[in-house]
Tab-separated table of C-alpha atoms and ligand atoms in Angstrom:
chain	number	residue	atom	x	y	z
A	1	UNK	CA	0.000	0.000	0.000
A	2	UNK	CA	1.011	3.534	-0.413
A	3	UNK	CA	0.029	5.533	2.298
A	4	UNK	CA	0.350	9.432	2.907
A	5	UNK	CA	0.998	10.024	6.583
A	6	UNK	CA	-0.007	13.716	7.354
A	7	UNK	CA	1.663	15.518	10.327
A	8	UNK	CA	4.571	12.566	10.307
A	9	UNK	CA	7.369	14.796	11.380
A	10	UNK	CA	5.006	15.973	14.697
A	11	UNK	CA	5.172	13.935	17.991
A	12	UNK	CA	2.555	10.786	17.452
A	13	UNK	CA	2.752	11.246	13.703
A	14	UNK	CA	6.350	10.511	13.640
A	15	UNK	CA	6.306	7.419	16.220
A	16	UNK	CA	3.713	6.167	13.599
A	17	UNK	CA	6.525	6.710	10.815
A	18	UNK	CA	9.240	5.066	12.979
A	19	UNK	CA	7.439	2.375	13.628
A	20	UNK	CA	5.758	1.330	10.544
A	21	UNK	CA	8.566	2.241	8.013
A	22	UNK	CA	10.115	-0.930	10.028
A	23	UNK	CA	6.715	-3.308	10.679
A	24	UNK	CA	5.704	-3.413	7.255
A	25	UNK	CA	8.531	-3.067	4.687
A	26	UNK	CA	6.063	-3.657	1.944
A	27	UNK	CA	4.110	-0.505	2.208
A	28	UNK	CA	5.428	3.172	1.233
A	29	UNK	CA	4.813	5.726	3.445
A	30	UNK	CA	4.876	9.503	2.315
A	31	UNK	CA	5.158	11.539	5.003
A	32	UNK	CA	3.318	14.969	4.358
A	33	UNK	CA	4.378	17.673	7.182
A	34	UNK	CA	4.501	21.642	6.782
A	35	UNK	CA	6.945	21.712	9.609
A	36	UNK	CA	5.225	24.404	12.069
A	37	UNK	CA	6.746	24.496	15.308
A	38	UNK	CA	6.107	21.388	16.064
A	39	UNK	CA	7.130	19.830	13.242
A	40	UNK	CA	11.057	18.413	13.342
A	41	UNK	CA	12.724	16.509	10.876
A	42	UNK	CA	15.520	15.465	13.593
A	43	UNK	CA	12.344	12.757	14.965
A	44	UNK	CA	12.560	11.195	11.371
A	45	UNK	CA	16.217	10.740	11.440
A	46	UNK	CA	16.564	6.907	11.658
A	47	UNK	CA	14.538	6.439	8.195
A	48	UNK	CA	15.125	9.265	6.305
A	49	UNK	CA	16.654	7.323	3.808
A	50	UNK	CA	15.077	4.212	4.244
A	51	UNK	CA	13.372	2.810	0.665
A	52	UNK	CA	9.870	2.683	1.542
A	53	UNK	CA	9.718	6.573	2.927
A	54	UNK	CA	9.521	9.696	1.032
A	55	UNK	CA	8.929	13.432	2.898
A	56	UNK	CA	7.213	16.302	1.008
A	57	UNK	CA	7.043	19.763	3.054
A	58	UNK	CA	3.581	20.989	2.655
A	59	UNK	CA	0.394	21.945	4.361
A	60	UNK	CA	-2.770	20.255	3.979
A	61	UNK	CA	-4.792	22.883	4.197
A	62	UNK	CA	-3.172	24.261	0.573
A	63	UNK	CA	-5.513	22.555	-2.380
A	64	UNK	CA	-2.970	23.542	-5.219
A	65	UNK	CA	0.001	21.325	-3.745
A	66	UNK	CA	-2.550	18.576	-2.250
A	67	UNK	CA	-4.273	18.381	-5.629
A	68	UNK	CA	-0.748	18.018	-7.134
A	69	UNK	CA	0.525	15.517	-4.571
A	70	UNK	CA	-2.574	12.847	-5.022
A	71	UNK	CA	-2.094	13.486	-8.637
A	72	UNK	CA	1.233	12.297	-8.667
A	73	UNK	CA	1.152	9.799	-5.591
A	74	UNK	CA	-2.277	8.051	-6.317
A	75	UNK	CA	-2.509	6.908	-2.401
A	76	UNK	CA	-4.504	4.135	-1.504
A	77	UNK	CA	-4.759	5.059	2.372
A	78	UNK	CA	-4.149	8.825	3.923
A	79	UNK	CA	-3.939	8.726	7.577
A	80	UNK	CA	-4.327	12.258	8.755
A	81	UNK	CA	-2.434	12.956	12.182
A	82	UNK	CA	-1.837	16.814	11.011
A	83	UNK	CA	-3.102	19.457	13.252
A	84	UNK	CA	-2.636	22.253	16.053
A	85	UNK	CA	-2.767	19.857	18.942
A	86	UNK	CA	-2.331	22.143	21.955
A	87	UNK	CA	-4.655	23.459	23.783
A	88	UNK	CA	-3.751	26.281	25.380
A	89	UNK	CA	-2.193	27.618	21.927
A	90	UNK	CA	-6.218	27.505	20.730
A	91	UNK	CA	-7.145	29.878	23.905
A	92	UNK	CA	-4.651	32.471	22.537
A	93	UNK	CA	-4.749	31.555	18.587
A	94	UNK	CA	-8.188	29.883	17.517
A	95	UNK	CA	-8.192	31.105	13.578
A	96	UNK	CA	-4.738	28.936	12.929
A	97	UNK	CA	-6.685	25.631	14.637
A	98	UNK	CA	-10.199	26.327	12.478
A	99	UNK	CA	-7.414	26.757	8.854
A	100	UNK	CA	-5.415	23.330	9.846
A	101	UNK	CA	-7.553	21.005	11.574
A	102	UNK	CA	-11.192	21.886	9.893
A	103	UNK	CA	-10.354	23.154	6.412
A	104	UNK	CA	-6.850	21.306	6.103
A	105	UNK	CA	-9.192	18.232	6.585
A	106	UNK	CA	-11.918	19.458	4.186
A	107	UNK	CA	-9.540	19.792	1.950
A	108	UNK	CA	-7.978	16.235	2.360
A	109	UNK	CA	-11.793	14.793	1.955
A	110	UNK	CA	-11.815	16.902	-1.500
A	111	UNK	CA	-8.469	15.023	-2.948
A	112	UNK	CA	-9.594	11.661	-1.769
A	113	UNK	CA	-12.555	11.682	-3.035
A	114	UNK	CA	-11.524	12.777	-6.342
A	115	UNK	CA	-8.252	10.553	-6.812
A	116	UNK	CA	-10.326	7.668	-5.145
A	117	UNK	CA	-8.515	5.710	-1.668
A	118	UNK	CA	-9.218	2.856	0.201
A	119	UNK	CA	-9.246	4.081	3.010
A	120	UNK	CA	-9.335	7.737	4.771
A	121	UNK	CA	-8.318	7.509	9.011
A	122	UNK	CA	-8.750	10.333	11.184
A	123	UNK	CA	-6.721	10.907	14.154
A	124	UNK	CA	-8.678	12.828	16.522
A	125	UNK	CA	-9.199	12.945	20.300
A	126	UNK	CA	-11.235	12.145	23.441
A	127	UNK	CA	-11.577	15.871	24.105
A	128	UNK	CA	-14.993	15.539	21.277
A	129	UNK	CA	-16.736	14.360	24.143
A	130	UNK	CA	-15.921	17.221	26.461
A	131	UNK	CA	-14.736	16.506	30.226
A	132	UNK	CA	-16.279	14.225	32.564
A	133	UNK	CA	-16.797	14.867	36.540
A	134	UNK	CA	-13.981	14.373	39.023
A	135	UNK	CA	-16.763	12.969	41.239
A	136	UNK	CA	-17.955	10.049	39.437
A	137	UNK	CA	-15.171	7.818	38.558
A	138	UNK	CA	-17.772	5.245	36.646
A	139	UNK	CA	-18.585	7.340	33.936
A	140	UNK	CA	-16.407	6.434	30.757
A	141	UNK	CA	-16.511	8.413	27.318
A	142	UNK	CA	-17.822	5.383	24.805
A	143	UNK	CA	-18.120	6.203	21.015
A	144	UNK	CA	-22.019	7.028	21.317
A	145	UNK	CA	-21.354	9.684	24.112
A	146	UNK	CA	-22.160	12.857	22.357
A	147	UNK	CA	-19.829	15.506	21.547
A	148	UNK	CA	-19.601	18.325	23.711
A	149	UNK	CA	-16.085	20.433	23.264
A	150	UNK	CA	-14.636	23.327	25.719
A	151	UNK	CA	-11.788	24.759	23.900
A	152	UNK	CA	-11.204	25.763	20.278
A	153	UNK	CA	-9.221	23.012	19.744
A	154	UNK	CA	-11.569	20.252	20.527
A	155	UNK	CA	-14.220	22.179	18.962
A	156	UNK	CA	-11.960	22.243	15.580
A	157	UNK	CA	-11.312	18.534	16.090
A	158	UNK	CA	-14.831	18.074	16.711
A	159	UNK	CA	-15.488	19.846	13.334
A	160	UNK	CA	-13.572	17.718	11.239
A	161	UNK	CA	-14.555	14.297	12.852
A	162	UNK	CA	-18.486	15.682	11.803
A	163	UNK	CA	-16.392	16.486	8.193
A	164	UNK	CA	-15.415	13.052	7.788
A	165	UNK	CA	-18.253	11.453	8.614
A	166	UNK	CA	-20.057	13.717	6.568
A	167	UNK	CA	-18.141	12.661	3.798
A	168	UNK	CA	-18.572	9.086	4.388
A	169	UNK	CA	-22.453	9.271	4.408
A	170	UNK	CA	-22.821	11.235	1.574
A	171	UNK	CA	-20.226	10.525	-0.881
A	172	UNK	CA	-19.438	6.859	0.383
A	173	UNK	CA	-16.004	7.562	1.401
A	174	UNK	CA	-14.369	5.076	3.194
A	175	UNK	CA	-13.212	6.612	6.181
A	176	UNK	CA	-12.435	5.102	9.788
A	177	UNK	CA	-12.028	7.549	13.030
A	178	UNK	CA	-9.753	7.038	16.366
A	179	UNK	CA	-10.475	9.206	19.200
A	180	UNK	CA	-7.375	8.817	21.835
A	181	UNK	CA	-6.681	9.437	25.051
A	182	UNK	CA	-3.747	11.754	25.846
A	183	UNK	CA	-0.232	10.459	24.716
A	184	UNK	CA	2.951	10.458	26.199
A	185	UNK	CA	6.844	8.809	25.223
A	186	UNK	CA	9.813	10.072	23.480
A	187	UNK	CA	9.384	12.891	20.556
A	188	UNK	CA	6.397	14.884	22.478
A	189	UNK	CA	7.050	18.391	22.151
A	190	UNK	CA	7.968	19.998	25.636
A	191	UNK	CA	5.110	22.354	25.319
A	192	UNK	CA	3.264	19.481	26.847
A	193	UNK	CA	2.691	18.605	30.453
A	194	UNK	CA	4.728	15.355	30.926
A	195	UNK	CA	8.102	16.589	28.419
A	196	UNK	CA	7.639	19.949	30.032
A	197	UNK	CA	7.635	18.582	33.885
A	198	UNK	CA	10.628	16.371	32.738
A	199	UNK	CA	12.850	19.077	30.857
A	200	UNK	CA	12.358	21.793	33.560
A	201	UNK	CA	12.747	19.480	36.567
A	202	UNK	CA	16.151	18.437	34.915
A	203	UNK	CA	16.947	22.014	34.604
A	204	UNK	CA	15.419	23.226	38.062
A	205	UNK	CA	13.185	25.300	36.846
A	206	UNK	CA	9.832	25.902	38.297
A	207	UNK	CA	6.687	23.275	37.592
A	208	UNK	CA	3.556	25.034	36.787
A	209	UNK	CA	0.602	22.613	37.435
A	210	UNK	CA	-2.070	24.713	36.574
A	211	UNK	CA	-5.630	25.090	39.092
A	212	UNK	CA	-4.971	22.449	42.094
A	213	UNK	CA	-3.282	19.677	39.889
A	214	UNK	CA	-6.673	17.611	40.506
A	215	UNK	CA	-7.621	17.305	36.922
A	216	UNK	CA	-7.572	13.914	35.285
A	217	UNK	CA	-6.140	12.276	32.394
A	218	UNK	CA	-5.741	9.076	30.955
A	219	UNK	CA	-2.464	8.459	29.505
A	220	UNK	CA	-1.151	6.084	26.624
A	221	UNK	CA	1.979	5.532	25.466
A	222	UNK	CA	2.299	6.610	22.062
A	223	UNK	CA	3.279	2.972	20.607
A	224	UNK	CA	0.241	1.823	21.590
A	225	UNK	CA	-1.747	3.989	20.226
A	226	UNK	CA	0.233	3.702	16.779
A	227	UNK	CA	-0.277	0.043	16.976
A	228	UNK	CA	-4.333	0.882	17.313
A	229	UNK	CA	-4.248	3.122	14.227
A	230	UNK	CA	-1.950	0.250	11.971
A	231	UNK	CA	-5.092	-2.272	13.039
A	232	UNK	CA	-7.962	0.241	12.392
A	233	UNK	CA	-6.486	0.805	8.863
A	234	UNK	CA	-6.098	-2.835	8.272
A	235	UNK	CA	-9.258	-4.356	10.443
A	236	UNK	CA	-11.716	-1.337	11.145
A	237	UNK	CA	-15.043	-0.983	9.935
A	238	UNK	CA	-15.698	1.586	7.138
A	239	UNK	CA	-17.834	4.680	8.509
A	240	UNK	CA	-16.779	3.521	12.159
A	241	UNK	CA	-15.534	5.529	15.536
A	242	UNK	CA	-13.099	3.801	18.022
A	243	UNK	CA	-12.311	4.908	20.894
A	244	UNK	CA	-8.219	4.051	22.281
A	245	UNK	CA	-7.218	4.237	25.776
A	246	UNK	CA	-5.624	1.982	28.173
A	247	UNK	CA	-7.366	3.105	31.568
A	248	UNK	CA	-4.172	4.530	32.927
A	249	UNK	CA	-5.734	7.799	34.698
A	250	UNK	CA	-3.711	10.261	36.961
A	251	UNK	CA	-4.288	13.401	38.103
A	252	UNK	CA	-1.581	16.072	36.999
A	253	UNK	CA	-0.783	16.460	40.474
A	254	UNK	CA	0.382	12.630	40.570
A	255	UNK	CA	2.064	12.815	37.080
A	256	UNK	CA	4.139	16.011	38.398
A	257	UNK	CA	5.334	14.132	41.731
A	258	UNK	CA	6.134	10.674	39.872
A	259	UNK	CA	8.520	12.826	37.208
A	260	UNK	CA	9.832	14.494	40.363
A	261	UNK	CA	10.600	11.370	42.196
A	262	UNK	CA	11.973	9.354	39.420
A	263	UNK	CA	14.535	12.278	38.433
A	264	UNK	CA	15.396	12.729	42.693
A	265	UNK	CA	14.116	16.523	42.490
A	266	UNK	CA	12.495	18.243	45.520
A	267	UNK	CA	8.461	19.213	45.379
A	268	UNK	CA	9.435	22.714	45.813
A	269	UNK	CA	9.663	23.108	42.359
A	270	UNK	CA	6.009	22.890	42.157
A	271	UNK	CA	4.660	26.031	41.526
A	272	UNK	CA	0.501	26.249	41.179
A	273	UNK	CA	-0.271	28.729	38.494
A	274	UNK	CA	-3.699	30.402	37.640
A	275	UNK	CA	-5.703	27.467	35.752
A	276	UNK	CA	-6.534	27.157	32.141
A	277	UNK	CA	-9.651	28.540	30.865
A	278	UNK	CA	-12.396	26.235	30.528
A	279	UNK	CA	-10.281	23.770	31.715
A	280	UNK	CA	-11.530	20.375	31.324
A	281	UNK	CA	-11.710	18.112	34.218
A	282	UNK	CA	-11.547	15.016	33.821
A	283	UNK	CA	-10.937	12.382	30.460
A	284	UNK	CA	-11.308	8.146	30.249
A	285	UNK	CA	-11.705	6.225	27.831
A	286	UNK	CA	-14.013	3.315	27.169
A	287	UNK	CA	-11.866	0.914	24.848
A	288	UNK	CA	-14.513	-2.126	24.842
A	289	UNK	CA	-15.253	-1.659	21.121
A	290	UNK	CA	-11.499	-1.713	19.609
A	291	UNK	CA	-10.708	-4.800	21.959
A	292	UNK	CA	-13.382	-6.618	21.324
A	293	UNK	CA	-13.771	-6.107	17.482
A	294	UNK	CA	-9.993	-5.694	16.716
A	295	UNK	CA	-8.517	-7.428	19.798
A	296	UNK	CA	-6.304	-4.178	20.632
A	297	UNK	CA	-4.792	-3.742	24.126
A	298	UNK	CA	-2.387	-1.501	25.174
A	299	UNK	CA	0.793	-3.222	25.944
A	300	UNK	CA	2.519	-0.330	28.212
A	301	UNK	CA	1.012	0.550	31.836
A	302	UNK	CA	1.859	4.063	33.037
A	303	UNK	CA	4.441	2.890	35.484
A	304	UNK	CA	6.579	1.148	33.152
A	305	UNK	CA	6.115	4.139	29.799
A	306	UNK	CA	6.576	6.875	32.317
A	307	UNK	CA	9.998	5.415	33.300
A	308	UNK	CA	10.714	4.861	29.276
A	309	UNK	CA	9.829	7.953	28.411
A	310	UNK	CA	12.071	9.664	31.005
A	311	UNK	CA	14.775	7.661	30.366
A	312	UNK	CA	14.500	8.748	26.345
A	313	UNK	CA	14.569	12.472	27.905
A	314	UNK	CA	17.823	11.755	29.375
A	315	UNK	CA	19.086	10.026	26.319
A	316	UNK	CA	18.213	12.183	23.973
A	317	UNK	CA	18.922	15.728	25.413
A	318	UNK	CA	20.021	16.944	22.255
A	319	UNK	CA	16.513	16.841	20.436
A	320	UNK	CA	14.599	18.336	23.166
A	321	UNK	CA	17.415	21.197	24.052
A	322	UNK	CA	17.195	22.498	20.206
A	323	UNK	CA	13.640	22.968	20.617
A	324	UNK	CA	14.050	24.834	24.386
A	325	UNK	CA	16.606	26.844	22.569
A	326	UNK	CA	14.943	28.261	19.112
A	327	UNK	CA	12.229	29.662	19.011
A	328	UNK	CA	9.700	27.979	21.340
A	329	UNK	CA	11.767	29.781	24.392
A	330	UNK	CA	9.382	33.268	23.182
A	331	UNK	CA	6.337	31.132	23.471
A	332	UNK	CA	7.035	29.865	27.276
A	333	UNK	CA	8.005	33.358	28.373
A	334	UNK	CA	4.668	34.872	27.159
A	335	UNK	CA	3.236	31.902	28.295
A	336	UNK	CA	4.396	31.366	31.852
A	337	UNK	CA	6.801	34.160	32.901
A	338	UNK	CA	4.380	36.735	35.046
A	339	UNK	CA	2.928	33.181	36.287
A	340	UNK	CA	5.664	31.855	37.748
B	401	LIG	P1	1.982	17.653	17.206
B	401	LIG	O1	1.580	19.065	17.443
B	401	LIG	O2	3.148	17.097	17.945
B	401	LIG	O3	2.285	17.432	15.652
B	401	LIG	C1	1.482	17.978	14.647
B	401	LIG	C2	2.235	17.855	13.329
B	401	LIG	O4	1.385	18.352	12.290
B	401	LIG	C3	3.533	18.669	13.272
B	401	LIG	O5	4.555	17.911	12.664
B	401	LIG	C4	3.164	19.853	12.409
B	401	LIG	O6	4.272	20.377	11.668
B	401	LIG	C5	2.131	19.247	11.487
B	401	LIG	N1	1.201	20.250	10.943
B	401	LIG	C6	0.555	21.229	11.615
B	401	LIG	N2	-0.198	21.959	10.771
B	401	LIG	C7	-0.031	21.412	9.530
B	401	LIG	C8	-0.551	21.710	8.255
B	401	LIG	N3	-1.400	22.740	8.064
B	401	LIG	N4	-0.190	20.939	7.206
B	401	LIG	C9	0.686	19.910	7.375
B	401	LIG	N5	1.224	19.588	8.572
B	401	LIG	C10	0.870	20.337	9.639
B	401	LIG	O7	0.665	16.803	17.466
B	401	LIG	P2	0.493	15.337	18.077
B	401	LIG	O8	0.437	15.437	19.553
B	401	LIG	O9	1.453	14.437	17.422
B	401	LIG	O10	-0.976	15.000	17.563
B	401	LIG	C11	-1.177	14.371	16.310
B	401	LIG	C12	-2.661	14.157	16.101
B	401	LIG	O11	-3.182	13.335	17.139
B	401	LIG	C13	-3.474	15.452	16.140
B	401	LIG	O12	-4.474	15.364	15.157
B	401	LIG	C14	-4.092	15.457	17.530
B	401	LIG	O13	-5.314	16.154	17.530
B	401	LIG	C15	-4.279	13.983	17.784
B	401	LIG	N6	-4.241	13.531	19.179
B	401	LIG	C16	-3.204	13.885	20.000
B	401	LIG	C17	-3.150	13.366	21.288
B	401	LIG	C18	-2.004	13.701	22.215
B	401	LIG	O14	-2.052	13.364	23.407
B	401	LIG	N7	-0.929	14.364	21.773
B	401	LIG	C19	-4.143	12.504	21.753
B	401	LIG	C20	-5.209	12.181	20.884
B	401	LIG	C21	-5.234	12.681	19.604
B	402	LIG	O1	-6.782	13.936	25.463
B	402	LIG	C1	-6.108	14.071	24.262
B	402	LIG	C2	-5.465	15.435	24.174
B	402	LIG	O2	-4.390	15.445	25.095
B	402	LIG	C3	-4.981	15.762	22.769
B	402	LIG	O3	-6.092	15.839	21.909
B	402	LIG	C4	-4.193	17.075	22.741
B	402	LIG	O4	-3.657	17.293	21.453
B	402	LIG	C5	-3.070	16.966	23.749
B	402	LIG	O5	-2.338	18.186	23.796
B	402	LIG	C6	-3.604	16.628	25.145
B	402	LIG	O6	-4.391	17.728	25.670
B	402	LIG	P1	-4.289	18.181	27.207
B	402	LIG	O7	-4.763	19.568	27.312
B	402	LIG	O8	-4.889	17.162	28.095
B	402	LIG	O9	-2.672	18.075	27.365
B	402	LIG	P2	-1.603	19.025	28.072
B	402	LIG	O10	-0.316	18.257	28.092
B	402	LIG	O11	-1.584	20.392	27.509
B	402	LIG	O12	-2.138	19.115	29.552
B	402	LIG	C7	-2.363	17.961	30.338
B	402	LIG	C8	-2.935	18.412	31.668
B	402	LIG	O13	-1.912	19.109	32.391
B	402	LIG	C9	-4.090	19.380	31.547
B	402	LIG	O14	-5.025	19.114	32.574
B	402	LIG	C10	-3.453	20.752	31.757
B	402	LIG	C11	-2.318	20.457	32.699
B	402	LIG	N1	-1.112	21.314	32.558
B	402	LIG	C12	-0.565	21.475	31.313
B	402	LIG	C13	0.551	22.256	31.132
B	402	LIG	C14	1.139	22.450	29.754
B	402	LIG	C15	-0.535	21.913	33.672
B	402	LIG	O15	-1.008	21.741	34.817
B	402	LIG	N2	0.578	22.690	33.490
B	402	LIG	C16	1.138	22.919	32.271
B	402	LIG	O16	2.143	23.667	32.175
């Protein structure tokens, strides 16, 4: 198969590149990325030149070059992982979240549909379904729980999941949506809560857990949720939503103190900071439907990623201290300095 890989040089994106330009030789995968911020071509290092991977710099959301690239690459799958992904970027900067992740997926519809694929995936995100309480740890988010967003990013993603399905019902296109929990291992941009506890407690810098640190997430490691996209492609039902999480929930609180312990730091670098807007409160997933229809399971528990993923911190200083050193180092200042 030929399949484009939007957003492959981004953090989940580009452990789905790694890991598939290795599991399945046989396929081609053409990596489509306009390098934003959080785009780096240092993730997709190890198989730049391997045979079965190609990289085109562009951005989905421009018709002229996708028109040209399905033209000339006739996929037969597009898996479609580009997007702004962080929220509190959306609070400042909605209008660049509606262009990428609503029309830059319009516009990825439009091409398939006219060059014809087998298959269309979605990457989107539990935060469709809005938060849950922090009072009733029973309630899961299943794939018929109704959308209900908070921030202009989940409303965006929101958007483009209706898009797609949209598509599906009335032009026939064969599309498949993933909603995920959140993600965490090596490659995650330090803008993030779990790379951004790691790289400032390694530099003694202040941790700003936003609110009381009581919100909850439910955290995956990345692998695992590549190896749930590789089986929806392959396995999933046409026109279908699943849901991928591995019931691994924390509070940000816990996450903060479990990087702090496993790197020996003090919890005086905690620092609470005024919350997020709309902040939601609490995510988990329901993964019955991809386990029992595709026999998915997440391999990683927190304990054991959360120790992998630190460790890959430590190894791989070099990728993470380019980023803390261009031009992300503006964002963080206007982000945290008067709140720290
Ligand atoms: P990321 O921000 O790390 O990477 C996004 C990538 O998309 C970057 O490489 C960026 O350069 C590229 N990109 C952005 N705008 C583009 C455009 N207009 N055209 C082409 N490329 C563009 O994001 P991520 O955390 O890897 O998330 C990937 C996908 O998974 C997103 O769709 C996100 O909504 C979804 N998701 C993320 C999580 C998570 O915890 N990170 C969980 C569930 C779902
Ligand atoms: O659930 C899936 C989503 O997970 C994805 O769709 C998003 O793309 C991804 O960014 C992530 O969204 P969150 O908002 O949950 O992730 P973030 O890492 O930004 O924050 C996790 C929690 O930590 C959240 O409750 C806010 C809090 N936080 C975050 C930062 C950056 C802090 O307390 N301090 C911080 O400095």
């Amino acid at each position: 198969m030929k399949i484009i890989v939007t957003g492959g040089a981004g953090f989940i994106g580009g452990n789905y590149v790694l890991l598939m330009v290795k599991k399945h030789p046989e396929d081609t995968i053409i990596c489509v990325d306009a390098l934003t911020y959080a785009g780096n071509m240092e993730t997709l290092e190890a198989v730049k030149d391997a045979p079965n991977f190609k990289f085109v710099k562009a951005d989905i959301a421009d018709r002229e070059a996708m028109d040209k690239l399905f033209a000339e690459e006739k996929p037969d799958v597009v898996i479609n992982f580009a997007a702004e992904s962080h929220v509190d970027r959306s609070i400042t900067n909605p209008e660049l979240f509606l262009q990428t992740n609503i029309i830059g997926t319009g516009v990825l519809l439009d091409a398939c549909r006219k060059y014809g694929i087998t298959r269309y995936h979605q990457v989107s995100t539990d935060e469709v379904y809005g938060d849950l309480p922090l009072d009733r740890p029973d309630l899961f988010f299943t794939e018929e729980t109704p959308l209900h967003t908070s921030s202009p990013y989940s409303a965006s993603k929101a958007s483009s999941d209706l898009l797609v399905l949209a598509y599906y019902r009335t032009y026939g296109l064969p599309v498949t949506i993933s909603r995920c929990s959140n993600n965490y291992g090596p490659y995650h941009f330090p803008e993030k809560l779990i790379p951004l506890m790691i790289a400032n407690a390694l530099n003694d810098k202040p941790l700003p857990v936003y609110g009381k640190g009581d919100n909850v997430r439910d955290w995956l490691y990345v692998e695992d949720h590549c190896i749930a996209i590789d089986m929806i492609i392959r396995n999933g039902k046409v026109g279908e939503v699943y849901n991928i999480g591995g019931h691994n929930e924390r509070t940000n609180l816990e996450v903060v103190k479990t990087i702090i312990r496993e790197l020996g730091k003090s919890e005086d670098l905690i620092r609470f900071v005024e919350d997020r807007a709309g902040h939601d409160r609490r995510y988990a997933i329901d993964p019955t439907k991809i386990k029992n229809e595709l026999g998915w399971e997440p391999t990683t528990t927190f304990d054991e990623g959360i120790k992998m993923t630190i460790k890959w911190y430590l190894d791989n200083k070099t990728w993470w201290e380019n980023i803390l050193s261009g031009e992300y180092a503006n964002y963080y200042d206007k982000m945290y300095g008067e709140k720290l």
